[in-house]
mmCIF file of C-alpha atoms in Angstrom:
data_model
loop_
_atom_site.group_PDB
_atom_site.id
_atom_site.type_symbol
_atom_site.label_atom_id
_atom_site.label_comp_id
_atom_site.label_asym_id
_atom_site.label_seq_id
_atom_site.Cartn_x
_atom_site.Cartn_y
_atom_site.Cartn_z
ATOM 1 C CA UNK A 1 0.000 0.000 0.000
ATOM 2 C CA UNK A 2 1.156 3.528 -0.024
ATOM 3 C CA UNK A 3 1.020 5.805 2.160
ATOM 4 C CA UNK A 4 -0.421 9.484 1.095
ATOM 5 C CA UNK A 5 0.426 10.528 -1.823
ATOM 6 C CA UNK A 6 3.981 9.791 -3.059
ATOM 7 C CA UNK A 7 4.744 8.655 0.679
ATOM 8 C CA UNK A 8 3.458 12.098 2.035
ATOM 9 C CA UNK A 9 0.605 13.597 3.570
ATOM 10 C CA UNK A 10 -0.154 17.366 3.412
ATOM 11 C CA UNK A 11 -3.239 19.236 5.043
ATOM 12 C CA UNK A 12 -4.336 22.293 2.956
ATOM 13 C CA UNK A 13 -2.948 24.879 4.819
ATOM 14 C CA UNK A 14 -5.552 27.538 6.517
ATOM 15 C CA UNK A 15 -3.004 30.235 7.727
ATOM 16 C CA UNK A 16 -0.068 29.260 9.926
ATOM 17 C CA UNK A 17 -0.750 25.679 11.119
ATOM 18 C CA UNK A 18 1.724 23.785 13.209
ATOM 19 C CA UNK A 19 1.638 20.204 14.340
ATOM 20 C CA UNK A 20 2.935 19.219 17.594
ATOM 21 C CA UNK A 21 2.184 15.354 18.876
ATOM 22 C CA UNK A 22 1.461 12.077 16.305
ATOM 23 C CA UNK A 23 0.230 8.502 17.804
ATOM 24 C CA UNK A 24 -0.703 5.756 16.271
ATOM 25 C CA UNK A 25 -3.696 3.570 17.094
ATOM 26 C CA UNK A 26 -3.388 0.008 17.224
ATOM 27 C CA UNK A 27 -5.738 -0.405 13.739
ATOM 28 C CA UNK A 28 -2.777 1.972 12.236
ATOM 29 C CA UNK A 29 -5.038 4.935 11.641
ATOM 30 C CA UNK A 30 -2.659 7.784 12.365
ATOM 31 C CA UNK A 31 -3.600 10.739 15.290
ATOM 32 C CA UNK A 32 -1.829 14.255 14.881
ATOM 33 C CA UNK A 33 -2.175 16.973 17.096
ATOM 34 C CA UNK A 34 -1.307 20.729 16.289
ATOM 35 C CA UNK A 35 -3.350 24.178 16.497
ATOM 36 C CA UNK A 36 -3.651 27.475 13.608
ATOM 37 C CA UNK A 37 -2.928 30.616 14.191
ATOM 38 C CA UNK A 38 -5.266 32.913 12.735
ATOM 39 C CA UNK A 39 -4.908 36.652 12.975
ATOM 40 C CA UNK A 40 -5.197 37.535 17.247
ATOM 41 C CA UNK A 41 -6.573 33.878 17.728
ATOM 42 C CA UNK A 42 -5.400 29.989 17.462
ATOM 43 C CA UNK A 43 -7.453 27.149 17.528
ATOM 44 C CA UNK A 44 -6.420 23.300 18.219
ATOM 45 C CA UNK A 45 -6.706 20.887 15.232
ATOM 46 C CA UNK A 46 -6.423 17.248 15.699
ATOM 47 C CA UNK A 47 -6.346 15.376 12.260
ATOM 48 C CA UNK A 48 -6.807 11.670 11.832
ATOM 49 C CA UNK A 49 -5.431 9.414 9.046
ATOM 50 C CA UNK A 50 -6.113 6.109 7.642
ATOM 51 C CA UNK A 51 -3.337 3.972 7.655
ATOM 52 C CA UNK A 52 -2.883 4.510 3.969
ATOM 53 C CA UNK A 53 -2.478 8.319 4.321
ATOM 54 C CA UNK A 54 -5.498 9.714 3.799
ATOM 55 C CA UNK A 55 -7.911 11.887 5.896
ATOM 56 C CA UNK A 56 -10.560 9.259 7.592
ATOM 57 C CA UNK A 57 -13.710 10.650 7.684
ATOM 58 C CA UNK A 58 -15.381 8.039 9.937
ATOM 59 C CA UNK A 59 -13.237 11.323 12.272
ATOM 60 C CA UNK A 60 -15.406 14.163 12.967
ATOM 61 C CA UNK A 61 -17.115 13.865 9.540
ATOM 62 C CA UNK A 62 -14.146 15.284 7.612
ATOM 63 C CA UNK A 63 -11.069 13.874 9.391
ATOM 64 C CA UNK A 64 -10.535 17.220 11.085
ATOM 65 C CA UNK A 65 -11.732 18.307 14.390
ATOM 66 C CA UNK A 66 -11.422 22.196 14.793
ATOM 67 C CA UNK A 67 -11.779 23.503 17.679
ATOM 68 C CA UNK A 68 -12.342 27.540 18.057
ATOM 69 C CA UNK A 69 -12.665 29.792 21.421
ATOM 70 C CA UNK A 70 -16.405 31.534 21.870
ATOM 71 C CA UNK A 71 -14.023 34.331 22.543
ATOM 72 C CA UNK A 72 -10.979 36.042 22.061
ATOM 73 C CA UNK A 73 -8.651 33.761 22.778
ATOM 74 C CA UNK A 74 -6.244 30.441 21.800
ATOM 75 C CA UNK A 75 -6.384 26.847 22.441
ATOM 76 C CA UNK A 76 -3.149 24.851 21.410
ATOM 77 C CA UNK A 77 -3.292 21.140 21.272
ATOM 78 C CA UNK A 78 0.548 19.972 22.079
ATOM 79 C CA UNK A 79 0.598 16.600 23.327
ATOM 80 C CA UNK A 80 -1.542 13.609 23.126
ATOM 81 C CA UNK A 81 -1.875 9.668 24.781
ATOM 82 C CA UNK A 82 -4.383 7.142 23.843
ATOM 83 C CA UNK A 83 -6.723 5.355 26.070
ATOM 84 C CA UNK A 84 -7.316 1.529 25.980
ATOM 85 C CA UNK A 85 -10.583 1.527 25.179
ATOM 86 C CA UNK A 86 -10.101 4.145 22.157
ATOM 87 C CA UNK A 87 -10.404 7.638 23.272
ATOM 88 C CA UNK A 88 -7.686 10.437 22.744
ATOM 89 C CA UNK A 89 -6.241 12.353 25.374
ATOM 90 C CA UNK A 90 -5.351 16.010 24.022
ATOM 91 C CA UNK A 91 -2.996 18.407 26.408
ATOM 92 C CA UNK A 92 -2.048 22.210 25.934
ATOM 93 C CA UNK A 93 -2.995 25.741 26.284
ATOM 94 C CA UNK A 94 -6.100 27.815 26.842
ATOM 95 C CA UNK A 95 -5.191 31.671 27.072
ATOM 96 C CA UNK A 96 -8.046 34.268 26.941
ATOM 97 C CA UNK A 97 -7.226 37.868 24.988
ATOM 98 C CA UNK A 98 -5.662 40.166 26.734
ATOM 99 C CA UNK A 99 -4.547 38.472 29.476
ATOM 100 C CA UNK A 100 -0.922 37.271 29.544
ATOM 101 C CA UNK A 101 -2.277 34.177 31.127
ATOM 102 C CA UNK A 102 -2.657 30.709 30.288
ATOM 103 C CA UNK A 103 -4.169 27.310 31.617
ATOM 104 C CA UNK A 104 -3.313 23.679 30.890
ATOM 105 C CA UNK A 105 -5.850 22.231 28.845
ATOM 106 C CA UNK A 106 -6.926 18.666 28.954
ATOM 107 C CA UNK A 107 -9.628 16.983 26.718
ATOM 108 C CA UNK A 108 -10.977 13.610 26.091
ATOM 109 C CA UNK A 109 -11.996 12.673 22.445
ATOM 110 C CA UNK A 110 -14.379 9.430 21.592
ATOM 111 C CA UNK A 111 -13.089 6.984 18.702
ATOM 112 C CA UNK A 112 -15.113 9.098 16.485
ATOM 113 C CA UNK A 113 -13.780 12.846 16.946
ATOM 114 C CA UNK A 114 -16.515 14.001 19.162
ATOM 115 C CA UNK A 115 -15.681 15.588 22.675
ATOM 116 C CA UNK A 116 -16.269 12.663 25.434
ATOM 117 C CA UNK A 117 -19.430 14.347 27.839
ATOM 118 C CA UNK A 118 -18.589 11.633 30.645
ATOM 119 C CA UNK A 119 -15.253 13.795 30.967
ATOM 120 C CA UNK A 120 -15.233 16.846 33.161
ATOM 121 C CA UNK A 121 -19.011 17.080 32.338
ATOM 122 C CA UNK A 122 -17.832 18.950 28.735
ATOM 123 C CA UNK A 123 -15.160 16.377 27.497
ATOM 124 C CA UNK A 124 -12.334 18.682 28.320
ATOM 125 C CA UNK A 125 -11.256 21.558 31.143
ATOM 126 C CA UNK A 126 -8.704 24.249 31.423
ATOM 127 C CA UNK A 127 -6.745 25.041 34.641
ATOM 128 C CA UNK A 128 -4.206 27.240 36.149
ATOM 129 C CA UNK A 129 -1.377 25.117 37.801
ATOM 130 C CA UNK A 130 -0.787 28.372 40.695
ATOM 131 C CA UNK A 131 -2.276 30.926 41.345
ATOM 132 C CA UNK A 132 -1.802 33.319 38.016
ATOM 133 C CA UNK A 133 0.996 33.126 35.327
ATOM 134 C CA UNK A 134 1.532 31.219 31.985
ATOM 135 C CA UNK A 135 1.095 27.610 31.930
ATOM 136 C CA UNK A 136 0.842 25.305 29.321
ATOM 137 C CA UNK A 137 1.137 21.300 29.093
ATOM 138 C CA UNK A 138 3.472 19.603 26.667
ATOM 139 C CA UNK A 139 3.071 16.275 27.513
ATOM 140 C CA UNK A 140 0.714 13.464 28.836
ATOM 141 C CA UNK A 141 0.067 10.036 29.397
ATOM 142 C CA UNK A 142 -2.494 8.014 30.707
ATOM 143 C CA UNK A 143 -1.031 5.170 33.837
ATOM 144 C CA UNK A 144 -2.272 1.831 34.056
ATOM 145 C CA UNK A 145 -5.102 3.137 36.297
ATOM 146 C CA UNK A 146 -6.487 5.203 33.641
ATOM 147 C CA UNK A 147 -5.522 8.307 35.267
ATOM 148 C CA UNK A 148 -4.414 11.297 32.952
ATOM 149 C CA UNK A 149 -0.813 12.794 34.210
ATOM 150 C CA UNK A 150 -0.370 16.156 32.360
ATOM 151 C CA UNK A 151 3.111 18.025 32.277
ATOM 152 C CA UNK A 152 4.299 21.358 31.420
ATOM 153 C CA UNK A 153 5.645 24.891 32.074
ATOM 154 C CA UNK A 154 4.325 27.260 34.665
ATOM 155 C CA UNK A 155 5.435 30.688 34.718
ATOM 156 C CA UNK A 156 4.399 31.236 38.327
ATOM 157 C CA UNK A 157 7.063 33.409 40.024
ATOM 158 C CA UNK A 158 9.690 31.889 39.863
ATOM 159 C CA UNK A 159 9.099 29.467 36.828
ATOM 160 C CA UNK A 160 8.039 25.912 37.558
ATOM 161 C CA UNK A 161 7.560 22.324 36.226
ATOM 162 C CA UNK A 162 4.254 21.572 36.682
ATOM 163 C CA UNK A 163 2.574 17.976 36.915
ATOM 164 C CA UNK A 164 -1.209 17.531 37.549
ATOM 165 C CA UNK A 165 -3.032 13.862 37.625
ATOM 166 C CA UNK A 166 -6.623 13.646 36.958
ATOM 167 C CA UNK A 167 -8.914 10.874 37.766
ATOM 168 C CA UNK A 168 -10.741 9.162 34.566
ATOM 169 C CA UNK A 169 -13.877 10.978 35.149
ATOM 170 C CA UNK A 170 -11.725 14.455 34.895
ATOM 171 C CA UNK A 171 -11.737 15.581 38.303
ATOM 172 C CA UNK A 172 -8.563 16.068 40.004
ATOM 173 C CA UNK A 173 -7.067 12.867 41.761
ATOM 174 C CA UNK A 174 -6.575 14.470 45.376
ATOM 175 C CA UNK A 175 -3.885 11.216 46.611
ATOM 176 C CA UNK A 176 -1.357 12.870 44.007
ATOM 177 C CA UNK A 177 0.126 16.049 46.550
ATOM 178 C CA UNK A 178 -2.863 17.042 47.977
ATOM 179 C CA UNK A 179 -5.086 18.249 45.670
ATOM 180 C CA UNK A 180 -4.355 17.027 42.136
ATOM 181 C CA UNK A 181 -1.689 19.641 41.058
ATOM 182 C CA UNK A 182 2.105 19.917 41.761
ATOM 183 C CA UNK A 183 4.484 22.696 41.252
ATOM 184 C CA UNK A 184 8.345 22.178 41.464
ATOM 185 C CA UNK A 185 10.683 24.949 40.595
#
Protein backbone atom coordinates (compact mmCIF):
# COMPACT_ATOMS: atom_id res chain seq x y z
CA UNK A 1 0.00 0.00 0.00
CA UNK A 2 1.16 3.53 -0.02
CA UNK A 3 1.02 5.80 2.16
CA UNK A 4 -0.42 9.48 1.10
CA UNK A 5 0.43 10.53 -1.82
CA UNK A 6 3.98 9.79 -3.06
CA UNK A 7 4.74 8.66 0.68
CA UNK A 8 3.46 12.10 2.04
CA UNK A 9 0.61 13.60 3.57
CA UNK A 10 -0.15 17.37 3.41
CA UNK A 11 -3.24 19.24 5.04
CA UNK A 12 -4.34 22.29 2.96
CA UNK A 13 -2.95 24.88 4.82
CA UNK A 14 -5.55 27.54 6.52
CA UNK A 15 -3.00 30.24 7.73
CA UNK A 16 -0.07 29.26 9.93
CA UNK A 17 -0.75 25.68 11.12
CA UNK A 18 1.72 23.79 13.21
CA UNK A 19 1.64 20.20 14.34
CA UNK A 20 2.93 19.22 17.59
CA UNK A 21 2.18 15.35 18.88
CA UNK A 22 1.46 12.08 16.30
CA UNK A 23 0.23 8.50 17.80
CA UNK A 24 -0.70 5.76 16.27
CA UNK A 25 -3.70 3.57 17.09
CA UNK A 26 -3.39 0.01 17.22
CA UNK A 27 -5.74 -0.40 13.74
CA UNK A 28 -2.78 1.97 12.24
CA UNK A 29 -5.04 4.93 11.64
CA UNK A 30 -2.66 7.78 12.36
CA UNK A 31 -3.60 10.74 15.29
CA UNK A 32 -1.83 14.25 14.88
CA UNK A 33 -2.18 16.97 17.10
CA UNK A 34 -1.31 20.73 16.29
CA UNK A 35 -3.35 24.18 16.50
CA UNK A 36 -3.65 27.47 13.61
CA UNK A 37 -2.93 30.62 14.19
CA UNK A 38 -5.27 32.91 12.73
CA UNK A 39 -4.91 36.65 12.97
CA UNK A 40 -5.20 37.53 17.25
CA UNK A 41 -6.57 33.88 17.73
CA UNK A 42 -5.40 29.99 17.46
CA UNK A 43 -7.45 27.15 17.53
CA UNK A 44 -6.42 23.30 18.22
CA UNK A 45 -6.71 20.89 15.23
CA UNK A 46 -6.42 17.25 15.70
CA UNK A 47 -6.35 15.38 12.26
CA UNK A 48 -6.81 11.67 11.83
CA UNK A 49 -5.43 9.41 9.05
CA UNK A 50 -6.11 6.11 7.64
CA UNK A 51 -3.34 3.97 7.65
CA UNK A 52 -2.88 4.51 3.97
CA UNK A 53 -2.48 8.32 4.32
CA UNK A 54 -5.50 9.71 3.80
CA UNK A 55 -7.91 11.89 5.90
CA UNK A 56 -10.56 9.26 7.59
CA UNK A 57 -13.71 10.65 7.68
CA UNK A 58 -15.38 8.04 9.94
CA UNK A 59 -13.24 11.32 12.27
CA UNK A 60 -15.41 14.16 12.97
CA UNK A 61 -17.11 13.86 9.54
CA UNK A 62 -14.15 15.28 7.61
CA UNK A 63 -11.07 13.87 9.39
CA UNK A 64 -10.53 17.22 11.09
CA UNK A 65 -11.73 18.31 14.39
CA UNK A 66 -11.42 22.20 14.79
CA UNK A 67 -11.78 23.50 17.68
CA UNK A 68 -12.34 27.54 18.06
CA UNK A 69 -12.67 29.79 21.42
CA UNK A 70 -16.40 31.53 21.87
CA UNK A 71 -14.02 34.33 22.54
CA UNK A 72 -10.98 36.04 22.06
CA UNK A 73 -8.65 33.76 22.78
CA UNK A 74 -6.24 30.44 21.80
CA UNK A 75 -6.38 26.85 22.44
CA UNK A 76 -3.15 24.85 21.41
CA UNK A 77 -3.29 21.14 21.27
CA UNK A 78 0.55 19.97 22.08
CA UNK A 79 0.60 16.60 23.33
CA UNK A 80 -1.54 13.61 23.13
CA UNK A 81 -1.87 9.67 24.78
CA UNK A 82 -4.38 7.14 23.84
CA UNK A 83 -6.72 5.35 26.07
CA UNK A 84 -7.32 1.53 25.98
CA UNK A 85 -10.58 1.53 25.18
CA UNK A 86 -10.10 4.15 22.16
CA UNK A 87 -10.40 7.64 23.27
CA UNK A 88 -7.69 10.44 22.74
CA UNK A 89 -6.24 12.35 25.37
CA UNK A 90 -5.35 16.01 24.02
CA UNK A 91 -3.00 18.41 26.41
CA UNK A 92 -2.05 22.21 25.93
CA UNK A 93 -2.99 25.74 26.28
CA UNK A 94 -6.10 27.81 26.84
CA UNK A 95 -5.19 31.67 27.07
CA UNK A 96 -8.05 34.27 26.94
CA UNK A 97 -7.23 37.87 24.99
CA UNK A 98 -5.66 40.17 26.73
CA UNK A 99 -4.55 38.47 29.48
CA UNK A 100 -0.92 37.27 29.54
CA UNK A 101 -2.28 34.18 31.13
CA UNK A 102 -2.66 30.71 30.29
CA UNK A 103 -4.17 27.31 31.62
CA UNK A 104 -3.31 23.68 30.89
CA UNK A 105 -5.85 22.23 28.85
CA UNK A 106 -6.93 18.67 28.95
CA UNK A 107 -9.63 16.98 26.72
CA UNK A 108 -10.98 13.61 26.09
CA UNK A 109 -12.00 12.67 22.44
CA UNK A 110 -14.38 9.43 21.59
CA UNK A 111 -13.09 6.98 18.70
CA UNK A 112 -15.11 9.10 16.49
CA UNK A 113 -13.78 12.85 16.95
CA UNK A 114 -16.52 14.00 19.16
CA UNK A 115 -15.68 15.59 22.68
CA UNK A 116 -16.27 12.66 25.43
CA UNK A 117 -19.43 14.35 27.84
CA UNK A 118 -18.59 11.63 30.65
CA UNK A 119 -15.25 13.79 30.97
CA UNK A 120 -15.23 16.85 33.16
CA UNK A 121 -19.01 17.08 32.34
CA UNK A 122 -17.83 18.95 28.74
CA UNK A 123 -15.16 16.38 27.50
CA UNK A 124 -12.33 18.68 28.32
CA UNK A 125 -11.26 21.56 31.14
CA UNK A 126 -8.70 24.25 31.42
CA UNK A 127 -6.74 25.04 34.64
CA UNK A 128 -4.21 27.24 36.15
CA UNK A 129 -1.38 25.12 37.80
CA UNK A 130 -0.79 28.37 40.69
CA UNK A 131 -2.28 30.93 41.34
CA UNK A 132 -1.80 33.32 38.02
CA UNK A 133 1.00 33.13 35.33
CA UNK A 134 1.53 31.22 31.98
CA UNK A 135 1.10 27.61 31.93
CA UNK A 136 0.84 25.30 29.32
CA UNK A 137 1.14 21.30 29.09
CA UNK A 138 3.47 19.60 26.67
CA UNK A 139 3.07 16.28 27.51
CA UNK A 140 0.71 13.46 28.84
CA UNK A 141 0.07 10.04 29.40
CA UNK A 142 -2.49 8.01 30.71
CA UNK A 143 -1.03 5.17 33.84
CA UNK A 144 -2.27 1.83 34.06
CA UNK A 145 -5.10 3.14 36.30
CA UNK A 146 -6.49 5.20 33.64
CA UNK A 147 -5.52 8.31 35.27
CA UNK A 148 -4.41 11.30 32.95
CA UNK A 149 -0.81 12.79 34.21
CA UNK A 150 -0.37 16.16 32.36
CA UNK A 151 3.11 18.03 32.28
CA UNK A 152 4.30 21.36 31.42
CA UNK A 153 5.64 24.89 32.07
CA UNK A 154 4.32 27.26 34.67
CA UNK A 155 5.43 30.69 34.72
CA UNK A 156 4.40 31.24 38.33
CA UNK A 157 7.06 33.41 40.02
CA UNK A 158 9.69 31.89 39.86
CA UNK A 159 9.10 29.47 36.83
CA UNK A 160 8.04 25.91 37.56
CA UNK A 161 7.56 22.32 36.23
CA UNK A 162 4.25 21.57 36.68
CA UNK A 163 2.57 17.98 36.92
CA UNK A 164 -1.21 17.53 37.55
CA UNK A 165 -3.03 13.86 37.63
CA UNK A 166 -6.62 13.65 36.96
CA UNK A 167 -8.91 10.87 37.77
CA UNK A 168 -10.74 9.16 34.57
CA UNK A 169 -13.88 10.98 35.15
CA UNK A 170 -11.72 14.45 34.89
CA UNK A 171 -11.74 15.58 38.30
CA UNK A 172 -8.56 16.07 40.00
CA UNK A 173 -7.07 12.87 41.76
CA UNK A 174 -6.57 14.47 45.38
CA UNK A 175 -3.89 11.22 46.61
CA UNK A 176 -1.36 12.87 44.01
CA UNK A 177 0.13 16.05 46.55
CA UNK A 178 -2.86 17.04 47.98
CA UNK A 179 -5.09 18.25 45.67
CA UNK A 180 -4.35 17.03 42.14
CA UNK A 181 -1.69 19.64 41.06
CA UNK A 182 2.11 19.92 41.76
CA UNK A 183 4.48 22.70 41.25
CA UNK A 184 8.34 22.18 41.46
CA UNK A 185 10.68 24.95 40.59
Amino acid sequence: LEFGSGGRFKLPLVSDDYATDVVVQPDKKIVISGYTVAGSRSYMRIVRLTKEGVLDTTFDNDGILEFYATFDGHYEANALALQSDGKIIVAGKMKVIPSVDSEFFVARLNANGTFDSSFAGSGYKHFNMGSSGGDWADTVTVDPYGRIVIAGLSTNNPDSFGVARLNPDGSFDTRFDGDGKSLTS
